[in-house]
Short mmCIF file of C-alpha atoms in Angstrom, two decimals:
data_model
loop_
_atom_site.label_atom_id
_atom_site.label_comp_id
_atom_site.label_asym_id
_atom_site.label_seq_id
_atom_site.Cartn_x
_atom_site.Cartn_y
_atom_site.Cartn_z
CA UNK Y 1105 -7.89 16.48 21.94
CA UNK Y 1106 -8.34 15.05 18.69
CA UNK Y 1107 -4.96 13.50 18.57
CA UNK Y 1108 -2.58 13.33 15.36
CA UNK Y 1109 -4.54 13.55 11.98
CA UNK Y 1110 -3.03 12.44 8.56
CA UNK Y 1111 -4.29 13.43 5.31
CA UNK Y 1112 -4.96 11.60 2.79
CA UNK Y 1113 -4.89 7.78 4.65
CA UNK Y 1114 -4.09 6.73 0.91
CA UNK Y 1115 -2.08 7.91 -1.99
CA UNK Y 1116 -1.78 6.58 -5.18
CA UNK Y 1117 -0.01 7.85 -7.49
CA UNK Y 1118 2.30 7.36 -10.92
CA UNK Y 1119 6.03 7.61 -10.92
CA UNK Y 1120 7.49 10.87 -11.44
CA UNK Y 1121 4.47 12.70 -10.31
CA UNK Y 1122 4.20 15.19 -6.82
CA UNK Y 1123 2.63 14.13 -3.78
CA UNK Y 1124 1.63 16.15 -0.34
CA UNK Y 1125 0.98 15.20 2.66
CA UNK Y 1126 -0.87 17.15 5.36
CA UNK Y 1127 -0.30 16.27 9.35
CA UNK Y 1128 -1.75 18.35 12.29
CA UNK Y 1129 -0.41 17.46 15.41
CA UNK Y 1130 -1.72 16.89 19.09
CA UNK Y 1131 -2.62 21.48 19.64
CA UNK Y 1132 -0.35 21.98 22.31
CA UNK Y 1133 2.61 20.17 20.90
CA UNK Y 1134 5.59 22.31 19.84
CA UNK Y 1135 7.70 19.14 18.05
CA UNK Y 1136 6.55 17.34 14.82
CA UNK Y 1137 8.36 14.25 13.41
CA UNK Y 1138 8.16 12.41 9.98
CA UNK Y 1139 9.19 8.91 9.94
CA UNK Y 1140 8.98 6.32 7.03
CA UNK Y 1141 8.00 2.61 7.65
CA UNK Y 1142 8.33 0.33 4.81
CA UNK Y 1143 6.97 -3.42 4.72
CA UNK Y 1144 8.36 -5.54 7.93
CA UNK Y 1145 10.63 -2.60 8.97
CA UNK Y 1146 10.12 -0.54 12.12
CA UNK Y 1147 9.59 3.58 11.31
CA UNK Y 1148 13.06 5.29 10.38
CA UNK Y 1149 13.19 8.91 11.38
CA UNK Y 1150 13.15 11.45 8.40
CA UNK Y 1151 12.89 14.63 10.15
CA UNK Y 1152 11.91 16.86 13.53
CA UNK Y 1153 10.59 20.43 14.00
CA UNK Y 1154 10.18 22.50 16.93
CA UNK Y 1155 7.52 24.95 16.40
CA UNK Y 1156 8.15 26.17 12.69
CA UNK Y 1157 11.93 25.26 13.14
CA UNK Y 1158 13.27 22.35 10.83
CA UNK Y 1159 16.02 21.04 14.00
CA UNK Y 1160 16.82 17.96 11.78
CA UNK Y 1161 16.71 15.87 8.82
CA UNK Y 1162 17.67 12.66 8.43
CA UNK Y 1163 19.98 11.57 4.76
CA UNK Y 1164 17.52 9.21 4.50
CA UNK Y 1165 15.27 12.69 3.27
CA UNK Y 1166 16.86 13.38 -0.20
CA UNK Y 1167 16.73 16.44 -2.14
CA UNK Y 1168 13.09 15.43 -3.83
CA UNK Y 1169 11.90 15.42 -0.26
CA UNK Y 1170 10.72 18.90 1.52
CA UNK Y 1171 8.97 19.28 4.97
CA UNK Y 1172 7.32 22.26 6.21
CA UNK Y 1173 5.77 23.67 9.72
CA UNK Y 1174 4.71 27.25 8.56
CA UNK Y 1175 2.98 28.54 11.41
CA UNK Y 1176 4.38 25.81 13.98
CA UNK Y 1177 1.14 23.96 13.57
CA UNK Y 1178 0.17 21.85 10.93
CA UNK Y 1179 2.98 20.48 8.14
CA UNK Y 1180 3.53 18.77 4.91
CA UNK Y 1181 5.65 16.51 3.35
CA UNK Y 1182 6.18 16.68 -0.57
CA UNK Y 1183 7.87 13.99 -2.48
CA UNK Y 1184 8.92 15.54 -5.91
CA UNK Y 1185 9.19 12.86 -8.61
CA UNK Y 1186 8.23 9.69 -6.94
CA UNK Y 1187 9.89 6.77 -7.09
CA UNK Y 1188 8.63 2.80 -6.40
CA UNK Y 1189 11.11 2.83 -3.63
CA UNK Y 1190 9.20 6.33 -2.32
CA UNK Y 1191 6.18 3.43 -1.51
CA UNK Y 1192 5.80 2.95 2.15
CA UNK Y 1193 3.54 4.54 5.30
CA UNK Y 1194 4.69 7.52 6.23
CA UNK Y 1195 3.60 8.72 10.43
CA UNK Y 1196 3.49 11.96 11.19
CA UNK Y 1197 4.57 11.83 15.18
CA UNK Y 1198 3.98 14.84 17.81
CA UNK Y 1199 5.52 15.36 21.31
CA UNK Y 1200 4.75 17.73 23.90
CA UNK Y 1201 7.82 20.10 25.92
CA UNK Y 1202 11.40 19.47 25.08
CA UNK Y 1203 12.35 16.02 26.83
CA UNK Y 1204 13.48 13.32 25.03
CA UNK Y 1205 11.82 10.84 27.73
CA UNK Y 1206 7.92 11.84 26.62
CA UNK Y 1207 5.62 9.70 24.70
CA UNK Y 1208 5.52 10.43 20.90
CA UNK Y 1209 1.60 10.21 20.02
CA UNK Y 1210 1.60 8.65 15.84
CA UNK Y 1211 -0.88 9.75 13.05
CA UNK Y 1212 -2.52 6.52 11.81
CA UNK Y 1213 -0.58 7.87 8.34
CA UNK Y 1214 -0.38 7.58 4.95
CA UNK Y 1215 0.02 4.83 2.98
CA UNK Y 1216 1.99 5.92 -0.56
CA UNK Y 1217 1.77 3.56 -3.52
CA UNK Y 1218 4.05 4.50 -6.09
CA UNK Y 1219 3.08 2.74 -9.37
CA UNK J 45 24.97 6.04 16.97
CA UNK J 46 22.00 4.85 19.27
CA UNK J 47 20.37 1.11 17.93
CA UNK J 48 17.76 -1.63 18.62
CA UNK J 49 17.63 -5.23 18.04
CA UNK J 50 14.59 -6.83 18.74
CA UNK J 51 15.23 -10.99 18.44
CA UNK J 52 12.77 -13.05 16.54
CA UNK J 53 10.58 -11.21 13.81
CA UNK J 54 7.79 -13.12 14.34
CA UNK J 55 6.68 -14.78 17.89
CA UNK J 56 3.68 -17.38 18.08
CA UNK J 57 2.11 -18.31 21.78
CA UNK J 58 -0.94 -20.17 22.83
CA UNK J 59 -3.69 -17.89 24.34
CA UNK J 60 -3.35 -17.54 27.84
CA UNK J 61 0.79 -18.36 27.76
CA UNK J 62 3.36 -15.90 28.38
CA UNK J 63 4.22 -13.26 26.13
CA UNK J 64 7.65 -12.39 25.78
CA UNK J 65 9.43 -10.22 22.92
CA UNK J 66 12.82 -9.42 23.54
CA UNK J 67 14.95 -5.79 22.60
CA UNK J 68 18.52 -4.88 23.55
CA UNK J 69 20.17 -1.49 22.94
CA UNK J 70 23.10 -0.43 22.61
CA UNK J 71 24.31 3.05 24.24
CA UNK J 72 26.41 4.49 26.04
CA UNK J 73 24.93 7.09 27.66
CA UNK J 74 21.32 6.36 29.55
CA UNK J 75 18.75 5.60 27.79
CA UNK J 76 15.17 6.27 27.64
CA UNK J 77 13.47 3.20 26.33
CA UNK J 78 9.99 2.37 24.53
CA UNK J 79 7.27 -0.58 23.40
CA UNK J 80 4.62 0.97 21.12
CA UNK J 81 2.27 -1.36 19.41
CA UNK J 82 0.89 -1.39 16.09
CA UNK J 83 -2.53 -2.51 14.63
CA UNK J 84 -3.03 -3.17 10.89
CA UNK J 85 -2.89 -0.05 8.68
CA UNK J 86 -2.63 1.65 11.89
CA UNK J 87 -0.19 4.09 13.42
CA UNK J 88 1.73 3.65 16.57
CA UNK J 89 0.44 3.54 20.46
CA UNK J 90 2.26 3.89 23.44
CA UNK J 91 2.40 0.75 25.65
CA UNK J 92 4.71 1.46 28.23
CA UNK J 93 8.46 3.54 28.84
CA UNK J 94 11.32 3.67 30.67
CA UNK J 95 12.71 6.86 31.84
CA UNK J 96 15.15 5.68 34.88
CA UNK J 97 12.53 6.46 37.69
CA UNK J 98 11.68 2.53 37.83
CA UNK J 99 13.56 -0.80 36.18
CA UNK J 100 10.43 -2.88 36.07
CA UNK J 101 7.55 -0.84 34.45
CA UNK J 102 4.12 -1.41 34.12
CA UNK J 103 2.15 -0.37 30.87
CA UNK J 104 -1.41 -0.71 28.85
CA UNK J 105 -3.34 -3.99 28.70
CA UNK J 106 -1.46 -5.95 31.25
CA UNK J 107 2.04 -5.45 30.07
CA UNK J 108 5.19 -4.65 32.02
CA UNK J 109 9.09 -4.76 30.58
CA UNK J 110 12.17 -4.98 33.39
CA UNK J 111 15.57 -2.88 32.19
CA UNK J 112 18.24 -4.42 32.72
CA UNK J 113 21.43 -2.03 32.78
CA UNK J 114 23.80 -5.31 32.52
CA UNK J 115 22.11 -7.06 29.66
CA UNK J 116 21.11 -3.82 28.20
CA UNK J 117 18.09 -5.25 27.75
CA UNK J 118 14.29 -4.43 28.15
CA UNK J 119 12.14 -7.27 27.45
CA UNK J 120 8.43 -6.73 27.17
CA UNK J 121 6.11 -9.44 28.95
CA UNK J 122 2.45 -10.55 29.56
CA UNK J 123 1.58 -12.85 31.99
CA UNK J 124 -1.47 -14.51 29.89
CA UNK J 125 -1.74 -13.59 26.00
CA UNK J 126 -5.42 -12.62 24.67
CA UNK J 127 -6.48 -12.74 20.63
CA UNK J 128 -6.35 -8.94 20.92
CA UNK J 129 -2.86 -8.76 21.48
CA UNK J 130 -1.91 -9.57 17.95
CA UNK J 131 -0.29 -7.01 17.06
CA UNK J 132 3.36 -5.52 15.88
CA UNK J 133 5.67 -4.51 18.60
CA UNK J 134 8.47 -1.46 17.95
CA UNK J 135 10.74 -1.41 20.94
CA UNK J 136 12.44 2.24 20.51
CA UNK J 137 15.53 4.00 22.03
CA UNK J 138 16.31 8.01 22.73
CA UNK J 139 19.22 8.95 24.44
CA UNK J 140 19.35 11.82 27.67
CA UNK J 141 22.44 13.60 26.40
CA UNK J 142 22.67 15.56 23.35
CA UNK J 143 22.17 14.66 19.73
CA UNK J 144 19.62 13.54 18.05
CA UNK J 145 15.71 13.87 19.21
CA UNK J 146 13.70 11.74 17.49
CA UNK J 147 12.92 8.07 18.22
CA UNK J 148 15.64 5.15 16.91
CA UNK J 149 13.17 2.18 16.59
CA UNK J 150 13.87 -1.69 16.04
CA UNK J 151 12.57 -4.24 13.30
CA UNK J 152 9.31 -5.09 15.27
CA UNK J 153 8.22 -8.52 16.38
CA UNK J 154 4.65 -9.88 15.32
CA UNK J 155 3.32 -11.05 17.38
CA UNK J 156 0.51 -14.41 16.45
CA UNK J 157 -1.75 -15.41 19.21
CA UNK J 158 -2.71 -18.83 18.61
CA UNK J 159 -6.54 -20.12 20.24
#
């Protein structure tokens, strides 16, 4: 158990350009979140997949933001025409089962700079 | 909709005094309750939960936190503070009934150790 991995640790990137990110989850864990944690802020929830299954998406995740869980495994998050205010870490989060009382294991995640 | 407030951004003790960072919810249904901790540029670890089996739990690295159904509260304490515990703490909330299933997190509290 190699717990959550985030790829890359570090973006930076221009404004207007595409970014993807990769996260691969705990094996055995059938639900994936994305959250977004900007400067002094705690992590707001973007969105949640059970196995391939997109279950929910938060409005903070605007139309030039896509998530996908293909095979129920790994996913990505794309960010289409970045904005400054895109810049912040984003944790990829994995849980095991379907309770809502088990521990979410976090990514060490990326950090975006938009510039 | 399911919150946190956790008082004080930032809290500053002596090493070896008592820690204490404070988070209430709000809720009306019960709710399952979390501390996670945060190193720099890290992601998120686990310290302790609350999942109605027990009001005063007992976590990682000598930490406990008491709910408290009448002050909806769930304070997170340490008898004696050590330089490692400067950190960021994320108290977070999920709810038992239906709705949404990822994690509703507060501001964080940093937390300075002084020697």
């Amino acid at each position: 158990d190699t717990g959550v991995s985030q790829d890359p640790r570090h973006k930076i990137t221009k404004r207007g350009q595409n970014v993807t990110f990769r996260c691969d989850p705990i094996s055995e864990h059938n639900r994936l979140y994305w959250y977004r944690q900007t400067l002094g802020q705690g992590p707001e929830f973007l969105t949640y997949f059970q196995n391939e299954a997109q279950l929910e998406k938060s409005r903070l995740l605007s139309d030039r933001f896509s998530a996908e869980r293909p095979k129920g495994s790994f996913s990505t998050l794309e960010i289409q025409r970045t904005e400054q205010g895109d810049s912040a870490m984003y944790l990829c989060a994995s849980r095991f089962g379907q309770g809502k009382n088990t521990e979410a294991f976090f990514g060490q995640g990326t950090r975006l700079t938009v510039v | 909709a399911q919150s946190v407030t956790q008082l004080g951004s930032h809290v500053s003790v002596s090493e070896g005094a008592l820690v204490l960072l404070r988070c209430n919810y709000s809720s009306s249904v019960p709710p399952y309750l979390f501390w996670y901790v945060q190193y720099p540029n890290q992601g998120l670890q686990l310290l302790l939960k609350y999942t109605s089996a027990a009001t005063l739990v007992k976590g990682i690295n000598g930490f406990e936190a008491e709910f408290k159904k009448s002050e909806t509260s769930f304070h997170l304490t340490k008898p004696s503070a050590h330089m490692s515990d400067a950190a960021e703490y994320f108290c977070a909330v999920s709810y038992s009934g239906g709705g949404a299933d990822g994690l509703t997190f507060g501001k964080g509290t940093h937390l300075i150790i002084q020697p």
